[in-house]
Short mmCIF file of C-alpha atoms and ligand atoms in Angstrom, two decimals:
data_model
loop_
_atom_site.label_atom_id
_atom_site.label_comp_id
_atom_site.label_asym_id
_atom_site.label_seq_id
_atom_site.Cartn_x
_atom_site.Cartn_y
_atom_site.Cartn_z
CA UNK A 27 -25.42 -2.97 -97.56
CA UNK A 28 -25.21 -2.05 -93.65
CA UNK A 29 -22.10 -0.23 -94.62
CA UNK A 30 -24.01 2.20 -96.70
CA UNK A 31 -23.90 4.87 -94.47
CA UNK A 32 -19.42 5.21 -93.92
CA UNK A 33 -18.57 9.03 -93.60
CA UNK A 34 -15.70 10.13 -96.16
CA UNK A 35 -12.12 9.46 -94.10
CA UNK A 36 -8.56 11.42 -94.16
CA UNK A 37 -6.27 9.99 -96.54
CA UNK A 38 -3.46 10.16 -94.28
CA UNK A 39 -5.35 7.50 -91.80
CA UNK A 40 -3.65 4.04 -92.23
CA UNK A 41 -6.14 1.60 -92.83
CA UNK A 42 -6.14 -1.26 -90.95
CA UNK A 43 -9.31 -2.88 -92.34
CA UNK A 44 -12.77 -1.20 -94.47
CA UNK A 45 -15.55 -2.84 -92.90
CA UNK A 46 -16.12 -2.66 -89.89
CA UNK A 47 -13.53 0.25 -90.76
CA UNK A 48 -10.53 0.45 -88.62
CA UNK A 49 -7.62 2.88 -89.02
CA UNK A 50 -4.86 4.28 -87.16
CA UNK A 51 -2.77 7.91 -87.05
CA UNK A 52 0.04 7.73 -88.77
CA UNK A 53 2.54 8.03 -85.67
CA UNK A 54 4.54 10.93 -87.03
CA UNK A 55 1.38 12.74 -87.21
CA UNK A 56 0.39 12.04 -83.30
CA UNK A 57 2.88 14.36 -81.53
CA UNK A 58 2.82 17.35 -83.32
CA UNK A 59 0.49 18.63 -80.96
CA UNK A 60 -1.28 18.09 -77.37
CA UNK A 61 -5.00 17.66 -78.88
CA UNK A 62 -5.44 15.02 -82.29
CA UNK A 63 -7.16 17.14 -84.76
CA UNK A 64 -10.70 14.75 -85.37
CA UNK A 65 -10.32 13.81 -88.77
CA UNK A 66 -6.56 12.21 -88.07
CA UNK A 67 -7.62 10.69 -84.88
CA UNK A 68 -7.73 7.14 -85.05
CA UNK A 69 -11.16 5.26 -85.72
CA UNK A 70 -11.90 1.67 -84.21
CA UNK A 71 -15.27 0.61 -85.44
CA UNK A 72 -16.84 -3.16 -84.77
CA UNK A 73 -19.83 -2.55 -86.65
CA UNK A 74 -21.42 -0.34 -89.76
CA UNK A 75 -21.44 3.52 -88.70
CA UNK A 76 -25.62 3.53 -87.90
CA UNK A 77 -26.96 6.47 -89.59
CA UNK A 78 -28.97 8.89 -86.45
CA UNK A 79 -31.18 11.30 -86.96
CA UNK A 80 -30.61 14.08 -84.57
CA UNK A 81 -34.63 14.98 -84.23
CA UNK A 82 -35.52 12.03 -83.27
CA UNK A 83 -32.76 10.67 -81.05
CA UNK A 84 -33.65 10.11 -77.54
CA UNK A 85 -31.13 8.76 -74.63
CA UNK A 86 -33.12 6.22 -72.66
CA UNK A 87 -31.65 6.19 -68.87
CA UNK A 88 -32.85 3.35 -66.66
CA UNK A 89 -31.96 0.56 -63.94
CA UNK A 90 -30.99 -0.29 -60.33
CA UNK A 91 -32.20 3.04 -58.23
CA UNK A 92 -33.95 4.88 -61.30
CA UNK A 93 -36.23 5.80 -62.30
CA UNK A 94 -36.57 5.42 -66.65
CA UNK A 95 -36.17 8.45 -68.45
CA UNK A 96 -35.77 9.76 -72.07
CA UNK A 97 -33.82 12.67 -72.47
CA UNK A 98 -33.34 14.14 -76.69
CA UNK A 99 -29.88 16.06 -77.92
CA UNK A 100 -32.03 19.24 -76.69
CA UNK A 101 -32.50 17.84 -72.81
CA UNK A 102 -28.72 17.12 -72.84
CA UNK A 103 -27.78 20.60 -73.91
CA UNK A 104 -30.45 22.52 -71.67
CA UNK A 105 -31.08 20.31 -68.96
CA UNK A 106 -27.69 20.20 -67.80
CA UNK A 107 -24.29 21.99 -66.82
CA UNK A 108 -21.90 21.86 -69.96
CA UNK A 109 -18.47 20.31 -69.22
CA UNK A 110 -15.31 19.81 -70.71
CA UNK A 111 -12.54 18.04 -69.95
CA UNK A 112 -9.38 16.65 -71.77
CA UNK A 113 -8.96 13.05 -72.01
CA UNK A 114 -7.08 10.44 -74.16
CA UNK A 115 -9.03 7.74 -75.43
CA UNK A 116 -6.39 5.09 -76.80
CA UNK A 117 -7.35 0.71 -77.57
CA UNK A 118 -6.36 -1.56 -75.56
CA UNK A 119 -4.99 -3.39 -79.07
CA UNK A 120 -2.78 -0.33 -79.41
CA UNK A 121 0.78 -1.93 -80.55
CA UNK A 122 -0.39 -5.34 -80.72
CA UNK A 123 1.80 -5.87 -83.98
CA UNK A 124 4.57 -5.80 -81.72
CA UNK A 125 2.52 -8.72 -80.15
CA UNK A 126 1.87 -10.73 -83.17
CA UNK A 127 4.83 -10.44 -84.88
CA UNK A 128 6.00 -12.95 -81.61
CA UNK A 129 2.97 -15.22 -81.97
CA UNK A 130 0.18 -15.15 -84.22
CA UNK A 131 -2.52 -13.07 -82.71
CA UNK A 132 -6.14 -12.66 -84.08
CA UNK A 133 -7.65 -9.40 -83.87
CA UNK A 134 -7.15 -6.19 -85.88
CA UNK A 135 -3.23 -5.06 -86.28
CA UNK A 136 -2.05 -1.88 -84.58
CA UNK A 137 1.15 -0.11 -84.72
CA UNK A 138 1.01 2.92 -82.26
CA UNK A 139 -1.41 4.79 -83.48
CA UNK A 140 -4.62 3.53 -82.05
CA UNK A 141 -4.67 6.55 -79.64
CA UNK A 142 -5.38 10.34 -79.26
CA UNK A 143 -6.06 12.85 -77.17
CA UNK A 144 -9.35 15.60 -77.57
CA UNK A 145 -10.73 17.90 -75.63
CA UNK A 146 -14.40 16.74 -75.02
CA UNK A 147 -17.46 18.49 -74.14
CA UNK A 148 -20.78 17.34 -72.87
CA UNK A 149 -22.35 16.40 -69.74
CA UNK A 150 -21.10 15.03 -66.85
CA UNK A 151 -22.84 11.45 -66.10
CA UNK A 152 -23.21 11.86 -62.45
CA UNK A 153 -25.78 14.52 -62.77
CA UNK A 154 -27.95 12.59 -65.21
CA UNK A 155 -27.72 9.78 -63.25
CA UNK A 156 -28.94 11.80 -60.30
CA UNK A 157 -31.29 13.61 -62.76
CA UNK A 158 -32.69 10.27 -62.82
CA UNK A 159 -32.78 9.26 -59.11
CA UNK A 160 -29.74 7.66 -58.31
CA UNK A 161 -29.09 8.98 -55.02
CA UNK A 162 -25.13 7.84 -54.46
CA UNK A 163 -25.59 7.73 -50.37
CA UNK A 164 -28.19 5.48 -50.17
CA UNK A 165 -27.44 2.06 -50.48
CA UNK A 166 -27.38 1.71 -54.18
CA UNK A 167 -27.60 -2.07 -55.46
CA UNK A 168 -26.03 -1.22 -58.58
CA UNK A 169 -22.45 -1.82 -59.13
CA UNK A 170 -22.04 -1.03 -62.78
CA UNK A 171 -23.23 1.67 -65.51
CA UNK A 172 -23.54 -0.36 -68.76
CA UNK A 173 -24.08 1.74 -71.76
CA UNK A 174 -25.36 0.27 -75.20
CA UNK A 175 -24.43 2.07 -78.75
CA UNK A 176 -26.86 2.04 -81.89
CA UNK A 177 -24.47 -0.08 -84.27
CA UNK A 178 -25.96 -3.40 -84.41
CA UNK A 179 -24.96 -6.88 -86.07
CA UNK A 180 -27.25 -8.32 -88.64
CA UNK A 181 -29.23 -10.32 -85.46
CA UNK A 182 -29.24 -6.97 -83.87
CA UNK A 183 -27.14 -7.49 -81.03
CA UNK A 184 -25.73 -3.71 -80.70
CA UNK A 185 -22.40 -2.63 -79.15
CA UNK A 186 -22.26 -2.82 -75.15
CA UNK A 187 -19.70 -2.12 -72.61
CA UNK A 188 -20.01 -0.84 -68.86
CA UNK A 189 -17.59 0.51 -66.06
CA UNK A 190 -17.73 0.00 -62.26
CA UNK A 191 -20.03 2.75 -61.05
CA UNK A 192 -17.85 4.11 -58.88
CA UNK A 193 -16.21 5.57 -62.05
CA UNK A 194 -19.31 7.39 -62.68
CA UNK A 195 -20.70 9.15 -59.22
CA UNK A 196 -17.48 9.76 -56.77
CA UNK A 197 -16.30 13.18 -56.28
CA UNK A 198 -14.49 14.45 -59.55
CA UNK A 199 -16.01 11.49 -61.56
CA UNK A 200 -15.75 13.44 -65.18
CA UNK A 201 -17.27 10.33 -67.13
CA UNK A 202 -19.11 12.72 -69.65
CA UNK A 203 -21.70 12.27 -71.95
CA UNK A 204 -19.73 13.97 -75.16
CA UNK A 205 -21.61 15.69 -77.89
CA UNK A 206 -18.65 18.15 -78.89
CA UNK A 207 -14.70 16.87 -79.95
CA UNK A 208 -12.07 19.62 -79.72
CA UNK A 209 -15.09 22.10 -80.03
CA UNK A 210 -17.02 20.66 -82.78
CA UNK A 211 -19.88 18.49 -83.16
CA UNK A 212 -18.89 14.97 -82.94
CA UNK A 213 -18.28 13.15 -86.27
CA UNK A 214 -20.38 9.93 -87.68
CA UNK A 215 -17.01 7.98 -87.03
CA UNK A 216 -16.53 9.21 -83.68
CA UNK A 217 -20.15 8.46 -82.11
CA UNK A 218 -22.49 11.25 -83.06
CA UNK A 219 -24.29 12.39 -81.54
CA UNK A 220 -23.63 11.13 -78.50
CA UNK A 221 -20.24 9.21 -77.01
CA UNK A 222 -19.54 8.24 -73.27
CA UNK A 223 -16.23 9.80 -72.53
CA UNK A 224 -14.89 7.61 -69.29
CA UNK A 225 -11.40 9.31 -69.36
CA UNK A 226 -8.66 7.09 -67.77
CA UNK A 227 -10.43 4.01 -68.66
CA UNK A 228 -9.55 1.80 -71.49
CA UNK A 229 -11.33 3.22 -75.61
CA UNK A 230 -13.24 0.05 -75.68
CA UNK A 231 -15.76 1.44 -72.48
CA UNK A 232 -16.10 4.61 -74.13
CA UNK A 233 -19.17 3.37 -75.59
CA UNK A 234 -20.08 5.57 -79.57
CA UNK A 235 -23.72 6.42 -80.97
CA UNK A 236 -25.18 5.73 -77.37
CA UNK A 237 -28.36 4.70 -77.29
CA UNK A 238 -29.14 3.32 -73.60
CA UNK A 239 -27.29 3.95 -69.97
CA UNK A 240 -28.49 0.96 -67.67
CA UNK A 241 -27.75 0.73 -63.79
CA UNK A 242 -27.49 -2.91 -62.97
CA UNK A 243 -26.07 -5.28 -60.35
CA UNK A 244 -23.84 -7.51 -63.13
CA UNK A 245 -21.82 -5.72 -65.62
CA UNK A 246 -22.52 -5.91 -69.49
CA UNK A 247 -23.57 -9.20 -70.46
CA UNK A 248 -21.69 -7.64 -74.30
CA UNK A 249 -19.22 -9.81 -76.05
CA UNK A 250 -16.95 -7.37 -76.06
CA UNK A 251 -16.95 -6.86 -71.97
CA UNK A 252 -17.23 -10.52 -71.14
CA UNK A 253 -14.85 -12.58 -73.99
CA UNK A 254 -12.68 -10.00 -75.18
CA UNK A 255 -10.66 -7.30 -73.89
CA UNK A 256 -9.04 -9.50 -71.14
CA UNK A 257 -5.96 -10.22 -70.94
CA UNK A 258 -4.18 -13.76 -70.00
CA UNK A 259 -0.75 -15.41 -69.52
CA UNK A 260 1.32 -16.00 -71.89
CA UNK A 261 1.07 -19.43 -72.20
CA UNK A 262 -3.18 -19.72 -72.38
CA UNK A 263 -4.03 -19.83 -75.92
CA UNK A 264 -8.17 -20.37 -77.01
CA UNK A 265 -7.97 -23.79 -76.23
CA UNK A 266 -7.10 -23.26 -72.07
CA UNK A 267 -8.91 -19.97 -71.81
CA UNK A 268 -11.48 -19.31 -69.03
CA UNK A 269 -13.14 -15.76 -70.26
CA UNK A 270 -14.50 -15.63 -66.87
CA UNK A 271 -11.15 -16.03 -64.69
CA UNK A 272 -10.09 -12.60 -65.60
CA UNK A 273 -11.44 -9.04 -65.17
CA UNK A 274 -12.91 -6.81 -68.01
CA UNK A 275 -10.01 -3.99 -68.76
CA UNK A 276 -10.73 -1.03 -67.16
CA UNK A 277 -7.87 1.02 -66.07
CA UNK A 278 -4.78 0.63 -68.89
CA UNK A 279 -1.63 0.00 -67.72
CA UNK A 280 1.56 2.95 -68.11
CA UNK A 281 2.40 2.98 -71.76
CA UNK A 282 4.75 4.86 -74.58
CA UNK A 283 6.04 4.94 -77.69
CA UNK A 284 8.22 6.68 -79.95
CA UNK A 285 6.51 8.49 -82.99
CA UNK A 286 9.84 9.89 -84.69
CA UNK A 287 11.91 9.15 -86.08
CA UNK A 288 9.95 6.34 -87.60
CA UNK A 289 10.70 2.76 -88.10
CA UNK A 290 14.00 2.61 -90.45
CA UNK A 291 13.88 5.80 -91.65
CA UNK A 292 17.19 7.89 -91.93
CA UNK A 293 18.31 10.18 -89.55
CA UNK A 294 21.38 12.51 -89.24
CA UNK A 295 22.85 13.01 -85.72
CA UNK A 296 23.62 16.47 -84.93
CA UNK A 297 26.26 17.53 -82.27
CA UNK A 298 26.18 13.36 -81.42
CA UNK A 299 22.72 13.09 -80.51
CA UNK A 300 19.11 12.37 -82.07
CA UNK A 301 16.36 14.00 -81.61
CA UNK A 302 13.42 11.74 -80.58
CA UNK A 303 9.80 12.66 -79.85
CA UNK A 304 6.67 10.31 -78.60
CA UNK A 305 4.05 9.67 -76.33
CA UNK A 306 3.54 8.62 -72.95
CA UNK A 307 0.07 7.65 -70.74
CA UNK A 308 -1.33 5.82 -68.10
CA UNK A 309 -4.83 4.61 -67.24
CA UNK A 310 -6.94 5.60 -63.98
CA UNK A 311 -5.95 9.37 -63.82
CA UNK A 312 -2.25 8.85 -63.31
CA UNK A 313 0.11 11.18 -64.21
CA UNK A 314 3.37 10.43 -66.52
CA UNK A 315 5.65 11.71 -64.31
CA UNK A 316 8.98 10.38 -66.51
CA UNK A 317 10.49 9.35 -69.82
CA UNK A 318 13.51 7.68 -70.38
CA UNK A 319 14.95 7.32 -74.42
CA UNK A 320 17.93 5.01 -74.79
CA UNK A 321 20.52 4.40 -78.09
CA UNK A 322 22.18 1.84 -76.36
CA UNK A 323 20.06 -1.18 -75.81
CA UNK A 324 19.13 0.38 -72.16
CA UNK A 325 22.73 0.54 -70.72
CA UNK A 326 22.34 4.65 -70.29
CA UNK A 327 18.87 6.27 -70.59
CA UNK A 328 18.37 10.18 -71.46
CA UNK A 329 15.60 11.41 -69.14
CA UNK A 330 12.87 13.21 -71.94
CA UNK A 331 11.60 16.78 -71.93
CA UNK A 332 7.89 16.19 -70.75
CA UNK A 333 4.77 18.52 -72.10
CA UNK A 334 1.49 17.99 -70.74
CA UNK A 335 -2.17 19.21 -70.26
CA UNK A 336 -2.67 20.90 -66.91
CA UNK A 337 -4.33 18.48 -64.90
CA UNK A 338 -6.11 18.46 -61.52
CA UNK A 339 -4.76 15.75 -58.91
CA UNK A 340 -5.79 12.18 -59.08
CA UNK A 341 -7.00 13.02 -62.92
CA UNK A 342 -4.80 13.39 -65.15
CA UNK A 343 -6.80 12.16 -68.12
CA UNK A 344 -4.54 13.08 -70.87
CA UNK A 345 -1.46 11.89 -72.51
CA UNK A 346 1.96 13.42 -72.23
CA UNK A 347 4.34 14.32 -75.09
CA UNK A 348 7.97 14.02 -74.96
CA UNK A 349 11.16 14.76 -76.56
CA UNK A 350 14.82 14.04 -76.10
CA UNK A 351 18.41 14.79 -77.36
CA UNK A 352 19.74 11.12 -77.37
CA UNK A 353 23.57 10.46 -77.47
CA UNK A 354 24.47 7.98 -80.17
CA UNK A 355 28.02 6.30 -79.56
CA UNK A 356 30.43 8.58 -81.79
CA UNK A 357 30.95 8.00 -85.37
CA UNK A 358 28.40 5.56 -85.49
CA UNK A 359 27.15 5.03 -88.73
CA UNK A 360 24.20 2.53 -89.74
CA UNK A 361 21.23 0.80 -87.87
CA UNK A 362 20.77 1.57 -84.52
CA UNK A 363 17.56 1.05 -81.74
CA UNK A 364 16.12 3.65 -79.94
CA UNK A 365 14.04 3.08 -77.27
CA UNK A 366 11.64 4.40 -74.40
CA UNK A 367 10.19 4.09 -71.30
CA UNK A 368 7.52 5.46 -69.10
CA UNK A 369 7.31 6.02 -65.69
CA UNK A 370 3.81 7.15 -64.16
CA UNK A 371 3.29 8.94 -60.56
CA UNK A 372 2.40 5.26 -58.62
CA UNK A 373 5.55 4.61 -60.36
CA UNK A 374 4.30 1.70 -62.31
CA UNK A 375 6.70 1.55 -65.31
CA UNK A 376 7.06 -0.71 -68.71
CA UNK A 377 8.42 -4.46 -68.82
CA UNK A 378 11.82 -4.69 -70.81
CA UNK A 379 10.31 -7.47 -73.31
CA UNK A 380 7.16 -8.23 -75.28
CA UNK A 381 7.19 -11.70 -74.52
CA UNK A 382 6.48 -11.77 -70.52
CA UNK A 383 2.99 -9.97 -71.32
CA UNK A 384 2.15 -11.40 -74.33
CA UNK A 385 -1.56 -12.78 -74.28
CA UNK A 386 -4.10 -14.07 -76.79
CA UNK A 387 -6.02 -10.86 -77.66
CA UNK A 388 -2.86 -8.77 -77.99
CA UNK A 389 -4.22 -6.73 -75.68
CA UNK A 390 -2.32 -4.06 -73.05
CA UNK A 391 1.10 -4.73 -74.97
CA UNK A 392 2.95 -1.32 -72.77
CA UNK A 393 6.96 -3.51 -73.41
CA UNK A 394 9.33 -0.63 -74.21
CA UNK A 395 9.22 0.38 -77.58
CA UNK A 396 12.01 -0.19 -79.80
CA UNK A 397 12.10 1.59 -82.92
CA UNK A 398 15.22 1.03 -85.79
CA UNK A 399 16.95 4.14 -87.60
CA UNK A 400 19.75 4.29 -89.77
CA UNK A 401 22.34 6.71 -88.92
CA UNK A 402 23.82 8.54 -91.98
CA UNK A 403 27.09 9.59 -92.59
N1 LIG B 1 -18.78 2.18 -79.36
C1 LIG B 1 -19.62 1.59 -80.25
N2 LIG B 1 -20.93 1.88 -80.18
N3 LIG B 1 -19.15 0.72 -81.18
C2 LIG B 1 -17.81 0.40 -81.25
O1 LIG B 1 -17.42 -0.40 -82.11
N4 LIG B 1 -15.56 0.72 -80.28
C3 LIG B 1 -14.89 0.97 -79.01
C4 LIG B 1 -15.25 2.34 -78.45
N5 LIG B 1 -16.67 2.57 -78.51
C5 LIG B 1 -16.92 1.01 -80.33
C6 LIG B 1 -17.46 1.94 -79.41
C7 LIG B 1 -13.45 0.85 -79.04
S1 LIG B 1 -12.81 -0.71 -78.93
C8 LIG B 1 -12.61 1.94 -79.02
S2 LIG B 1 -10.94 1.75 -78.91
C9 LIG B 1 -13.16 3.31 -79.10
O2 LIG B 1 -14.58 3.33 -79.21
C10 LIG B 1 -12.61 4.04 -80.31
O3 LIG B 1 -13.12 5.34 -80.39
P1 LIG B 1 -12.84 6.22 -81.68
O4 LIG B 1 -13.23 5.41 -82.89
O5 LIG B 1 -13.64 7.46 -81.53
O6 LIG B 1 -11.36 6.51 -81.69
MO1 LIG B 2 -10.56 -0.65 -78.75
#
């Protein structure tokens, strides 16, 4: 059985399917605080968990402008600087059921809960890169860093992904190579002992168990970067699709959602108003720079109470958490909608609707999220 070697989970993780084992944080659990503690954080696997052997596992580095070199867990942690940064890591299928419940969808179902935010430790890409020749003022053919991950199919094609190496080498490029999670050693589900951390860029380039970094002129020739991952318009379905008219995701788009109250559940209104709490982020190192919660199908809009990681400019890798008071019309009593909006710092904000960016891999859904309480007497 290649799933023979699945780490023990948290019971509280919603399971969205076994094997390849996919689960989500239960979204009441995701705002509590800034960092997801590791064994709630959500877990999106495509493959059986490949069991590593720490002695023996050896990065190979190689490619456009390198030279090839194999570093072990002990090269990473002597060789180079240790750095840590804070970064959410969140799918691009994050609220796709909002997506399928439209129009069928294939692909594993998410509520909102396909993301979290850690505090990462490792070593910073650039400088093994350079370690291993890559000079980043010469004239570099390479255009991509492709990375490859030890989980394998039964024909032993193995998980691949890359990002535009510009990601990797400009100044402030924190694309880490992550041994440590929110201070501990990574976890089997999580990539040890090794994960690329490529903060701002989409979970699905964050590349688990790595095995192989490759400079190359073409990005990854992977399923996953060339006929998945992209999305379309609404109205090409996987009859009309040309994979190779669109770009791989990189950067996600400015997205939110609100984590409590949960769907349907009751709430009392104090003083008139709810109290609502959530998530907001944006791709690329942009900031969330505003919330907005409404009661009233977006007529008036409460501006949220914003808490973030400090962040330097240009890079804010992490998520922001929210809260608001929201007014509820008075006396109200029964089902109402609450729903939010983010605004990031290029001011890119969310559609009203689901159905304008709808697409066939229920990917990037960032509509406003609507969530349905019942008010109680
Ligand atoms: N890396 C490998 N080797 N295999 C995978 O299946 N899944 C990717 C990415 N890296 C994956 C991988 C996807 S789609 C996401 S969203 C993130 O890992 C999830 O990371 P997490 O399970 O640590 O939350
Ligand atoms: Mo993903």
């Amino acid at each position: 059985d290649p799933y023979s070697n699945e780490p023990k989970r948290h019971p509280a993780l919603v399971i969205r399917s076994q094997k390849p084992f996919n689960a989500e944080t239960p979204a009441e659990l995701l705002t509590g605080k800034l960092y997801t503690p590791n064994d709630l954080f959500y877990v999106r696997n495509h493959l059986p968990v490949p069991a590593v052997d720490p002695a023996a596992y050896t990065l190979r580095v190689e490619g456009e402008g390198l030279r090839t070199i194999e570093l072990s867990l002990k090269d990473l942690r002597t060789k180079f600087k240790r750095h840590t940064i804070s970064a959410t890591l969140q799918c691009a299928g994050n609220r796709r059921t909002e997506m399928s419940s439209l129009k069928d969808i294939k692909g594993t179902t998410w509520a909102s809960g396909a993301i979290g935010n850690a505090e990462w430790s490792g070593v910073n890409l650039k400088d093994v890169l350079e370690y291993a020749g890559l000079d980043d003022r010469s004239e570099t053919e390479a255009g991509h860093v492709q990375f490859e991950g030890l989980d394998s199919d039964m024909e032993g094609v193995c998980y691949g992904a890359s990002i535009p190496i510009e990601k990797a080498v400009y100044k402030g490029a924190d694309v880490l190579l992550a041994y440590e999670m929110n201070g501990r050693p990574l976890s089997k589900d999580h990539g040890f002992p090794v994960r690329v951390i490529a903060p701002g860029i989409v979970g699905a380039r964050n590349v688990k168990w790595l095995s192989r970094i490759i400079t190359s002129k073409e990005e990854s020739q992977s399923h996953w970067q060339q006929h998945d991952y992209k999305s379309f318009s609404p109205n090409t379905d996987y009859d009309t699709v040309d994979w190779e008219s669109a770009p791989a995701i990189q950067e996600p788009n400015v997205t939110s959602a609100i984590c409590d109250p949960g769907h349907n559940t009751p709430v009392s209104t104090c003083e008139g108003t709810i109290p609502v709490k959530g998530f907001a982020y944006s791709g690329g190192g942009h900031s969330v720079i505003r919330v907005d919660v409404s009661a009233d199908d977006g007529k008036t809009w409460t501006v949220a109470e914003l808490s973030s990681v400090p962040a330097k400019r240009s890079r804010a890798w992490s998520w922001t958490l929210w809260q608001a008071e929201v007014p509820i019309p008075r006396d109200h009593v029964g089902s109402i909608e609450l729903i939010c909006k983010a605004t990031d710092n290029a001011y890119n904000t969310q559609p009203d609707s689901v159905a304008g960016v709808w697409n066939l891999r229920g990917v990037l859904n960032n509509a406003w999220h609507r969530v349905k309480v019942q008010v109680q007497e």
